[in-house]
CSV table of C-alpha atoms and ligand atoms in Angstrom, one decimal:
chain,number,residue,atom,x,y,z
A,1,MET,CA,18.6,-16.3,-3.0
A,2,ASP,CA,16.8,-12.9,-4.1
A,3,LEU,CA,18.5,-9.8,-2.9
A,4,VAL,CA,16.5,-6.8,-2.3
A,5,GLU,CA,17.2,-3.7,-4.5
A,6,TYR,CA,19.6,-2.0,-2.6
A,7,GLN,CA,21.6,-5.1,-1.7
A,8,GLY,CA,21.5,-5.6,-5.7
A,9,LYS,CA,22.8,-2.1,-6.1
A,10,GLN,CA,25.5,-2.9,-3.8
A,11,TYR,CA,26.6,-6.0,-5.9
A,12,PHE,CA,26.4,-4.0,-9.3
A,13,ALA,CA,28.5,-1.0,-7.7
A,14,ARG,CA,31.3,-3.6,-7.1
A,15,TYR,CA,31.5,-4.4,-10.8
A,16,GLY,CA,31.4,-0.8,-11.6
A,17,ILE,CA,27.9,-0.1,-12.9
A,18,PRO,CA,26.7,3.4,-12.0
A,19,VAL,CA,24.2,3.6,-9.2
A,20,SER,CA,22.6,6.6,-7.3
A,21,ASP,CA,23.9,7.7,-4.0
A,22,GLY,CA,21.9,6.1,-1.3
A,23,ARG,CA,21.5,5.0,2.2
A,24,VAL,CA,19.5,2.3,4.2
A,25,ALA,CA,16.6,3.0,6.6
A,26,ASP,CA,14.5,1.2,9.4
A,27,THR,CA,12.7,4.2,10.7
A,28,VAL,CA,11.3,7.7,9.6
A,29,GLU,CA,13.9,9.4,11.6
A,30,GLU,CA,16.6,7.2,9.8
A,31,ALA,CA,15.0,8.1,6.3
A,32,VAL,CA,14.9,11.9,7.1
A,33,ALA,CA,18.6,12.0,8.3
A,34,ALA,CA,19.6,9.9,5.0
A,35,ALA,CA,17.7,12.2,2.9
A,36,GLY,CA,19.5,15.0,4.7
A,37,GLU,CA,23.0,13.7,4.2
A,38,ILE,CA,22.3,12.9,0.5
A,39,GLY,CA,20.7,16.1,0.0
A,40,TYR,CA,17.1,16.7,-2.0
A,41,PRO,CA,15.0,15.6,-3.6
A,42,VAL,CA,15.5,11.9,-2.9
A,43,VAL,CA,13.4,9.0,-3.7
A,44,VAL,CA,12.3,6.7,-0.8
A,45,LYS,CA,12.1,3.2,-1.8
A,46,ALA,CA,10.5,0.2,0.0
A,47,GLN,CA,13.1,-2.6,0.3
A,48,VAL,CA,10.9,-6.1,-0.6
A,49,GLN,CA,11.7,-8.8,-2.7
A,50,VAL,CA,8.6,-8.1,-5.0
A,51,GLY,CA,8.6,-5.8,-8.3
A,52,GLY,CA,5.8,-3.4,-8.9
A,53,ARG,CA,6.6,-1.4,-6.0
A,54,GLY,CA,6.1,1.9,-8.0
A,55,LYS,CA,2.3,0.6,-9.1
A,56,ALA,CA,1.8,-0.4,-5.1
A,57,GLY,CA,2.8,3.1,-3.6
A,58,GLY,CA,6.2,1.8,-2.6
A,59,VAL,CA,8.3,4.1,-4.5
A,60,LYS,CA,7.7,8.1,-3.8
A,61,LEU,CA,9.7,11.2,-4.8
A,62,ALA,CA,10.6,13.6,-1.6
A,63,ALA,CA,11.4,17.1,-2.2
A,64,ASP,CA,12.1,17.9,1.7
A,65,GLU,CA,12.0,16.8,4.9
A,66,ILE,CA,8.2,17.2,5.4
A,67,GLU,CA,7.4,14.7,2.3
A,68,THR,CA,10.5,12.6,3.3
A,69,ARG,CA,8.7,12.0,6.9
A,70,HIS,CA,5.3,11.8,5.3
A,71,TYR,CA,6.3,9.2,2.9
A,72,ALA,CA,8.6,7.2,5.0
A,73,SER,CA,6.4,6.5,7.5
A,74,GLU,CA,3.6,5.5,4.8
A,75,ILE,CA,5.9,3.0,2.9
A,76,LEU,CA,6.6,1.9,6.6
A,77,GLY,CA,3.4,0.8,6.9
A,78,LEU,CA,2.7,-1.1,3.7
A,79,ALA,CA,2.7,-4.7,2.8
A,80,ILE,CA,3.4,-5.4,-1.2
A,81,GLY,CA,2.6,-8.5,-2.6
A,82,GLY,CA,2.4,-9.7,1.3
A,83,HIS,CA,5.6,-8.6,2.1
A,84,LYS,CA,5.4,-6.3,5.1
A,85,VAL,CA,7.9,-3.1,4.6
A,86,ARG,CA,10.5,-3.2,7.1
A,87,ARG,CA,13.3,-1.4,5.5
A,88,LEU,CA,13.5,1.6,2.9
A,89,TRP,CA,16.4,2.8,0.8
A,90,VAL,CA,16.5,6.5,0.5
A,91,GLU,CA,18.5,7.7,-2.7
A,92,SER,CA,19.5,11.0,-4.4
A,93,ALA,CA,16.4,11.3,-7.3
A,94,THR,CA,17.2,11.4,-10.7
A,95,ASP,CA,15.7,13.5,-13.4
A,96,ILE,CA,14.9,11.0,-16.3
A,97,ALA,CA,15.2,11.3,-20.0
A,98,ALA,CA,14.3,7.8,-21.0
A,99,GLU,CA,13.9,4.4,-19.4
A,100,TYR,CA,15.6,1.2,-20.7
A,101,TYR,CA,15.4,-2.3,-19.5
A,102,ALA,CA,18.3,-4.7,-19.4
A,103,SER,CA,18.9,-8.2,-18.1
A,104,PHE,CA,21.1,-11.1,-18.2
A,105,THR,CA,19.6,-14.7,-17.9
A,106,LEU,CA,20.4,-18.4,-18.6
A,107,ASP,CA,18.5,-19.8,-21.8
A,108,ARG,CA,18.7,-23.4,-20.6
A,109,ALA,CA,17.5,-24.9,-24.1
A,110,ALA,CA,20.3,-22.9,-25.8
A,111,LYS,CA,22.9,-23.6,-23.3
A,112,LYS,CA,23.8,-20.1,-23.4
A,113,HIS,CA,23.3,-16.9,-21.8
A,114,VAL,CA,21.0,-14.7,-22.9
A,115,ALA,CA,21.0,-10.3,-22.8
A,116,ILE,CA,18.3,-8.6,-23.6
A,117,VAL,CA,17.7,-5.0,-24.1
A,118,SER,CA,14.6,-2.9,-24.5
A,119,ALA,CA,14.1,0.9,-25.0
A,120,ARG,CA,10.8,0.6,-23.4
A,121,GLY,CA,11.9,0.1,-19.6
A,122,GLY,CA,10.4,1.3,-16.7
A,123,ILE,CA,7.1,-1.1,-17.3
A,124,ASP,CA,6.6,-4.7,-16.9
A,125,ILE,CA,8.8,-6.3,-19.7
A,126,GLU,CA,6.2,-9.3,-19.6
A,127,GLN,CA,3.6,-6.4,-20.9
A,128,VAL,CA,6.2,-5.0,-23.3
A,129,ALA,CA,6.6,-8.6,-24.9
A,130,ALA,CA,2.9,-9.0,-25.3
A,131,THR,CA,1.9,-5.6,-26.6
A,132,ASP,CA,5.1,-4.7,-28.7
A,133,PRO,CA,7.8,-7.6,-29.1
A,134,GLN,CA,9.7,-5.5,-31.5
A,135,ALA,CA,10.6,-3.1,-28.7
A,136,ILE,CA,12.7,-6.2,-27.1
A,137,VAL,CA,15.7,-7.1,-28.5
A,138,SER,CA,18.1,-10.0,-26.9
A,139,MET,CA,21.3,-11.9,-28.0
A,140,HIS,CA,22.5,-15.3,-26.9
A,141,VAL,CA,26.1,-14.9,-25.2
A,142,ASP,CA,28.2,-18.3,-25.3
A,143,PRO,CA,29.7,-18.7,-22.0
A,144,LEU,CA,33.3,-19.7,-23.4
A,145,ASP,CA,33.3,-16.6,-25.3
A,146,GLY,CA,31.9,-14.1,-22.9
A,147,LEU,CA,30.6,-10.7,-24.2
A,148,ASP,CA,32.9,-7.9,-25.5
A,149,HIS,CA,32.3,-4.3,-25.8
A,150,ASP,CA,31.5,-4.5,-29.7
A,151,ALA,CA,29.0,-7.1,-29.2
A,152,ALA,CA,27.3,-5.0,-26.2
A,153,ARG,CA,27.2,-2.0,-28.8
A,154,GLN,CA,25.7,-4.1,-31.3
A,155,LEU,CA,22.9,-5.3,-29.2
A,156,ALA,CA,22.0,-1.8,-27.8
A,157,GLY,CA,22.4,-0.2,-31.1
A,158,ARG,CA,19.6,-2.6,-32.3
A,159,ALA,CA,17.3,-1.6,-29.4
A,160,GLY,CA,16.6,1.8,-30.9
A,161,LEU,CA,18.3,3.8,-28.0
A,162,ASP,CA,18.7,7.6,-27.7
A,163,PRO,CA,22.1,8.1,-29.5
A,164,ARG,CA,23.9,9.3,-26.2
A,165,ALA,CA,23.1,6.3,-24.7
A,166,VAL,CA,24.5,3.7,-26.9
A,167,GLU,CA,28.0,3.6,-25.7
A,168,GLN,CA,27.0,3.7,-22.2
A,169,VAL,CA,24.8,1.1,-22.4
A,170,ALA,CA,27.3,-1.1,-24.3
A,171,ALA,CA,29.6,-0.3,-21.2
A,172,VAL,CA,27.0,-1.4,-18.7
A,173,LEU,CA,26.0,-4.6,-20.2
A,174,VAL,CA,29.6,-5.5,-20.3
A,175,ASP,CA,30.0,-4.7,-16.6
A,176,LEU,CA,26.5,-6.5,-15.8
A,177,TYR,CA,27.5,-9.4,-17.6
A,178,ARG,CA,30.7,-9.7,-15.7
A,179,CYS,CA,28.8,-9.0,-12.2
A,180,TYR,CA,26.1,-12.2,-13.6
A,181,VAL,CA,28.9,-14.9,-14.4
A,182,GLU,CA,31.7,-13.6,-11.7
A,183,GLY,CA,29.1,-12.7,-9.5
A,184,ASP,CA,27.4,-16.2,-9.5
A,185,ALA,CA,23.8,-14.9,-10.3
A,186,ASP,CA,21.2,-16.7,-12.0
A,187,LEU,CA,19.4,-13.4,-13.1
A,188,VAL,CA,20.6,-9.6,-13.1
A,189,GLU,CA,18.1,-7.2,-14.1
A,190,ILE,CA,17.9,-3.5,-14.5
A,191,ASN,CA,14.4,-2.1,-15.2
A,192,PRO,CA,14.6,0.8,-15.4
A,193,LEU,CA,18.2,1.9,-16.8
A,194,VAL,CA,17.8,5.6,-17.4
A,195,LEU,CA,19.3,8.0,-19.4
A,196,THR,CA,19.3,11.2,-17.3
A,197,ALA,CA,18.6,14.8,-18.4
A,198,GLY,CA,22.3,15.5,-18.2
A,199,GLY,CA,23.1,12.6,-20.2
A,200,GLN,CA,24.6,9.8,-17.9
A,201,VAL,CA,23.3,6.3,-18.1
A,202,LEU,CA,22.3,4.9,-14.3
A,203,ALA,CA,20.8,1.9,-13.2
A,204,LEU,CA,17.6,3.1,-11.0
A,205,ASP,CA,16.3,-0.5,-9.8
A,206,ALA,CA,18.3,-3.9,-9.4
A,207,LYS,CA,16.7,-7.5,-9.5
A,208,VAL,CA,19.6,-9.7,-8.8
A,209,THR,CA,18.8,-13.6,-7.9
A,210,LEU,CA,22.1,-15.5,-6.6
A,211,ASP,CA,22.7,-18.9,-7.9
A,212,ASP,CA,22.3,-20.7,-4.3
A,213,ASP,CA,24.6,-23.7,-5.2
A,214,ALA,CA,27.6,-21.4,-5.8
A,215,ALA,CA,27.0,-20.1,-2.1
A,216,PHE,CA,30.1,-22.2,-1.2
A,217,ARG,CA,32.4,-19.7,-2.9
A,218,HIS,CA,30.7,-16.6,-1.3
A,219,PRO,CA,31.2,-16.7,2.1
A,220,GLU,CA,29.9,-13.0,1.9
A,221,TRP,CA,26.6,-14.3,1.0
A,222,SER,CA,25.8,-15.1,4.6
A,223,ALA,CA,25.3,-11.4,5.6
A,224,LEU,CA,23.2,-10.7,2.7
A,225,GLU,CA,20.5,-13.5,3.7
A,226,GLU,CA,20.4,-12.1,7.1
A,227,ILE,CA,19.1,-8.3,6.3
A,228,GLY,CA,17.0,-9.9,3.4
A,229,ASP,CA,13.2,-10.0,3.9
A,230,VAL,CA,12.5,-13.6,4.0
A,231,ASP,CA,9.1,-15.2,4.2
A,232,PRO,CA,9.2,-15.9,8.5
A,233,ARG,CA,7.8,-19.1,7.6
A,234,GLU,CA,10.6,-20.0,5.7
A,235,ARG,CA,13.1,-18.6,8.0
A,236,LEU,CA,12.0,-21.1,10.5
A,237,ALA,CA,11.9,-24.2,8.4
A,238,ARG,CA,15.2,-23.3,7.2
A,239,GLU,CA,16.5,-23.2,10.9
A,240,ARG,CA,15.2,-26.3,11.5
A,241,GLY,CA,16.5,-27.9,8.4
A,242,LEU,CA,13.2,-28.7,6.6
A,243,GLN,CA,12.5,-28.4,2.9
A,244,TYR,CA,10.0,-25.9,2.9
A,245,ILE,CA,8.4,-23.6,0.4
A,246,GLY,CA,5.7,-21.1,1.4
A,247,LEU,CA,2.5,-20.6,-0.8
A,248,ASP,CA,-0.6,-19.0,-0.3
A,249,GLY,CA,-3.6,-21.6,0.1
A,250,SER,CA,-4.9,-22.9,3.1
A,251,VAL,CA,-4.1,-26.4,3.4
A,252,GLY,CA,-0.9,-27.2,5.1
A,253,ILE,CA,1.0,-30.0,3.8
A,254,ILE,CA,3.6,-32.6,5.0
A,255,ALA,CA,4.9,-35.3,2.8
A,256,ASN,CA,7.5,-37.6,2.7
A,257,GLY,CA,9.4,-37.6,-0.4
A,258,ALA,CA,9.6,-34.4,-2.9
A,259,GLY,CA,7.5,-36.1,-5.3
A,260,LEU,CA,4.8,-37.2,-3.1
A,261,ALA,CA,5.0,-33.6,-1.6
A,262,MET,CA,4.2,-32.4,-5.5
A,263,SER,CA,1.9,-34.8,-6.2
A,264,THR,CA,-0.1,-34.0,-2.8
A,265,LEU,CA,0.1,-30.5,-4.0
A,266,ASP,CA,-1.5,-31.4,-7.1
A,267,VAL,CA,-4.2,-33.6,-5.6
A,268,VAL,CA,-5.4,-30.8,-3.3
A,269,ASN,CA,-5.6,-28.5,-6.3
A,270,GLN,CA,-7.6,-30.8,-8.1
A,271,VAL,CA,-10.3,-31.3,-5.6
A,272,GLY,CA,-10.5,-27.4,-5.6
A,273,GLY,CA,-8.4,-26.6,-2.6
A,274,GLY,CA,-4.7,-24.4,-2.7
A,275,ALA,CA,-1.8,-25.5,-0.5
A,276,ALA,CA,-0.1,-23.2,1.7
A,277,ASN,CA,3.4,-24.7,1.6
A,278,PHE,CA,5.5,-27.7,-0.2
A,279,LEU,CA,7.1,-29.6,2.7
A,280,ASP,CA,9.1,-32.5,2.0
A,281,ILE,CA,10.2,-34.3,5.6
A,282,GLY,CA,12.3,-36.7,3.6
A,283,GLY,CA,12.9,-40.3,4.9
A,284,GLY,CA,13.3,-39.2,8.7
A,285,ALA,CA,9.9,-38.9,9.4
A,286,ASN,CA,10.4,-39.3,13.2
A,287,ALA,CA,8.6,-37.4,15.9
A,288,ASP,CA,11.1,-34.6,16.1
A,289,VAL,CA,11.2,-33.9,12.4
A,290,MET,CA,7.1,-34.1,12.6
A,291,ALA,CA,6.9,-31.7,15.5
A,292,ASP,CA,9.5,-29.4,13.6
A,293,ALA,CA,7.1,-29.2,10.5
A,294,LEU,CA,4.0,-29.3,12.6
A,295,GLU,CA,5.0,-26.1,14.2
A,296,VAL,CA,6.3,-24.4,11.1
A,297,ILE,CA,3.0,-24.9,9.6
A,298,ASN,CA,1.1,-23.8,12.9
A,299,THR,CA,2.5,-20.4,12.3
A,300,ASP,CA,1.0,-19.8,9.3
A,301,PRO,CA,-2.4,-17.8,9.9
A,302,ASN,CA,-3.6,-18.8,6.4
A,303,VAL,CA,-3.5,-22.2,7.4
A,304,GLN,CA,-7.0,-23.9,8.1
A,305,VAL,CA,-6.2,-27.7,8.1
A,306,ILE,CA,-2.8,-30.0,7.8
A,307,LEU,CA,-2.7,-32.7,5.5
A,308,VAL,CA,-0.5,-35.2,6.5
A,309,ASN,CA,0.5,-37.8,3.4
A,310,ILE,CA,3.1,-40.3,4.0
A,311,PHE,CA,3.8,-43.4,2.1
A,312,GLY,CA,5.9,-45.7,4.5
A,313,GLY,CA,8.6,-47.4,2.4
A,314,ILE,CA,11.8,-47.2,4.6
A,315,VAL,CA,9.8,-45.3,7.0
A,316,ARG,CA,7.5,-47.3,9.0
A,317,CYS,CA,3.8,-46.3,9.3
A,318,ASP,CA,3.7,-47.2,13.0
A,319,ASP,CA,6.8,-45.1,14.0
A,320,VAL,CA,5.4,-41.8,12.0
A,321,ALA,CA,2.0,-42.6,13.7
A,322,ARG,CA,3.6,-42.6,17.2
A,323,GLY,CA,5.8,-39.5,15.8
A,324,ILE,CA,2.5,-37.9,15.1
A,325,LEU,CA,0.8,-38.5,18.6
A,326,ARG,CA,4.4,-37.3,20.4
A,327,ALA,CA,4.3,-34.2,18.0
A,328,ILE,CA,0.9,-32.9,18.8
A,329,GLU,CA,1.4,-33.1,22.7
A,330,GLU,CA,4.6,-30.9,22.1
A,331,VAL,CA,2.8,-28.4,19.9
A,332,LYS,CA,-0.4,-27.0,20.4
A,333,LEU,CA,-2.0,-26.8,16.8
A,334,SER,CA,-4.5,-24.6,16.0
A,335,SER,CA,-5.7,-26.6,13.0
A,336,PRO,CA,-6.8,-30.4,12.7
A,337,ILE,CA,-4.7,-33.1,10.7
A,338,VAL,CA,-5.9,-35.0,8.1
A,339,LEU,CA,-3.7,-37.9,8.0
A,340,ARG,CA,-3.2,-40.7,5.4
A,341,LEU,CA,-0.6,-43.3,6.4
A,342,ASP,CA,0.2,-46.2,3.7
A,343,GLY,CA,2.6,-48.5,3.1
A,344,THR,CA,4.9,-50.4,5.2
A,345,ASN,CA,3.2,-51.4,8.8
A,346,SER,CA,0.0,-49.2,8.1
A,347,THR,CA,-2.2,-51.9,9.7
A,348,GLU,CA,-0.2,-51.3,13.0
A,349,ALA,CA,-0.3,-47.6,12.6
A,350,ARG,CA,-4.1,-47.4,12.4
A,351,LYS,CA,-4.5,-49.4,15.2
A,352,ILE,CA,-2.2,-47.1,17.2
A,353,LEU,CA,-4.5,-44.5,16.0
A,354,ASP,CA,-7.7,-46.2,16.5
A,355,ASP,CA,-6.5,-47.0,20.2
A,356,ARG,CA,-5.6,-43.5,20.9
A,357,ARG,CA,-8.1,-41.6,19.0
A,358,PRO,CA,-6.2,-38.3,19.4
A,359,ALA,CA,-8.4,-35.1,19.0
A,360,GLY,CA,-8.0,-33.5,16.0
A,361,VAL,CA,-6.4,-36.4,13.8
A,362,ILE,CA,-8.6,-37.5,11.0
A,363,PRO,CA,-7.4,-40.6,9.2
A,364,GLU,CA,-8.2,-41.2,5.6
A,365,LEU,CA,-7.2,-44.2,3.8
A,366,SER,CA,-6.2,-42.5,0.4
A,367,MET,CA,-4.7,-39.7,-0.7
A,368,ILE,CA,-7.4,-38.3,-3.1
A,369,SER,CA,-10.0,-38.7,0.0
A,370,ALA,CA,-7.4,-37.3,2.7
A,371,ALA,CA,-6.9,-34.1,0.0
A,372,LYS,CA,-11.3,-34.4,-0.5
A,373,ARG,CA,-11.4,-34.1,3.3
A,374,ALA,CA,-8.8,-31.8,3.9
A,375,VAL,CA,-9.9,-29.1,1.4
A,376,GLU,CA,-13.9,-29.7,2.9
A,377,ILE,CA,-12.5,-28.6,6.5
A,378,ALA,CA,-10.5,-25.8,5.4
A,379,GLY,CA,-13.8,-24.5,3.6
A,380,GLU,CA,-15.9,-25.1,6.5
A,381,ARG,CA,-13.4,-23.3,8.9
A,382,ARG,CA,-13.0,-20.1,6.5
B,1,GDP,P1,9.6,-1.1,-9.0
B,1,GDP,O1,8.3,-0.3,-9.6
B,1,GDP,O2,9.3,-2.2,-8.2
B,1,GDP,O3,10.2,-2.0,-10.3
B,1,GDP,O4,10.4,-0.1,-8.9
B,1,GDP,P2,11.7,0.7,-9.6
B,1,GDP,O5,12.7,1.1,-8.5
B,1,GDP,O6,11.6,0.4,-10.7
B,1,GDP,O7,10.8,2.4,-9.5
B,1,GDP,C1,9.6,2.3,-10.3
B,1,GDP,C2,9.6,4.0,-11.3
B,1,GDP,O8,9.8,4.6,-10.1
B,1,GDP,C3,10.7,3.8,-12.0
B,1,GDP,O9,10.3,3.1,-13.2
B,1,GDP,C4,10.9,5.2,-12.2
B,1,GDP,O10,9.6,5.5,-13.4
B,1,GDP,C5,10.4,6.0,-10.9
B,1,GDP,N1,11.9,6.5,-9.9
B,1,GDP,C6,12.6,5.5,-9.6
B,1,GDP,N2,13.7,6.3,-9.2
B,1,GDP,C7,13.5,7.7,-9.7
B,1,GDP,C8,14.2,8.7,-9.6
B,1,GDP,O11,15.2,8.8,-9.0
B,1,GDP,N3,13.7,9.8,-10.1
B,1,GDP,C9,12.2,9.7,-10.9
B,1,GDP,N4,11.7,10.9,-11.5
B,1,GDP,N5,11.4,8.6,-11.0
B,1,GDP,C10,12.1,7.4,-10.2
B,2,MN,MN1,11.8,-1.8,-11.2
C-alpha cells in the first residue's frame, strides 16, 4: 500500500524524522483555516499517490490568505496522473538552501537493504541516474547488522553534501532505516530532503510503500487505507474480494487463474490493444463472482469491450456459460463481451450460448481470435 505524502510524514515523525508543521484540508475553507493556524507563508500540496505533483501544478507557495484560497481551489480541481485531488496538505513553508535525496529499499538480488543518497534531490532520481550517475551514492545494509550512525555518516559524506548537513542527514538515515524496518515498509523515500537556510535538515516530501504482507501486525494500517486515495475500481473490487488491478487500456479482462489473466493481457497487447485491468476470478467462476467481476469492469469509463477468457479445468464451462447469462441479467453492461470458453464441457457451454444467443455476447473459439475481436471492437467503439 502506498501512503500519500502527509501519511508518510506522519509515519516519519513517529521515528523522529523532522518534518514541517502541517494540516490536512479537504476544502478551500479548511485550507485557509489551516494556513491561519500554521502561519504564513505556507505550501499547499495535492495529496495523491503519484510523484511529479510539483510539475503538474499540485505544489504551490502561498504568502497570504488570498493566495491560499486561490491555490487551494485550483489544486482541488486538478487531476494528477489520473488521480483527482480530493485532499490537500497545508504546511509551513521552508526557506530551502539545498535539496537532497534519501531512500531505503530492498535489493532482492543482493538479499540486502540498500540506502541511496544524492546531493541532487528535488528532481526525478531516475533522471539524475541517467544524466549524472556519480551524483548518486548507495550502500548495502545487511539486515542482520542494521545501520549505525558511523556507517550513515560515511554514506552522507560520500554524497558531497554541504558539510553543515552531514551529521543531521546521517541521523535522518538512521531514523529512516528504523522507520523502514520496524515500520514494515518496502520503500521509504525523501525527495527532497532539504537543508534550510537556517541550517536545519528537514523531510519536505515523503514516499512510503508499506509491505501489505505485514498488515497482520499493524492493525493501525486499516485507518490509513480509508483515507488513502484508492482507485475507485480497485476499492469496489476489494469489497467484492476480487483480485483486480486497474490499468489504463480499453479492453476489460476477466480470466480464471493469474497465469491465464496475465497471458490474456499479453495477447491483447500483442494484437495491438491495451488492457483496462487485470482480473483473476480464480477457480470459483460461478455466476455471483462473474456478476461481481462484470460490475467492477462496468464502472470503468475507459472500457469499450470485455474479454472473458476462461479455461475450464476444474471449473466446468457450461457452469460458466450459465453464470454469464445470469450475470448479464443482473448487471446492465455498457460494453459487449467477447467470450472464449475452452476446456471441460466446452461443447455443452457452446450449445447453451447457441440456444440463448444473448445480445452483446460474442463467442470466439481461441484466445488469440478472441483478443483480436475484442481489440477490433474497442477500436470501432472509440
Ligand atoms: P513532488 O513534485 O510530487 O515530488 O512534490 P514535492 O513535495 O517534492 O515538492 C516539489 C517541489 O516543491 C520540491 O522539490 C521543492 O522544490 C518545492 N517545495 C516543496 N515544499 C517547499 C517549501 O516549503 N518551500 C519551498 N521554497 N519550496 C518547496
Ligand atoms: Mn518529491
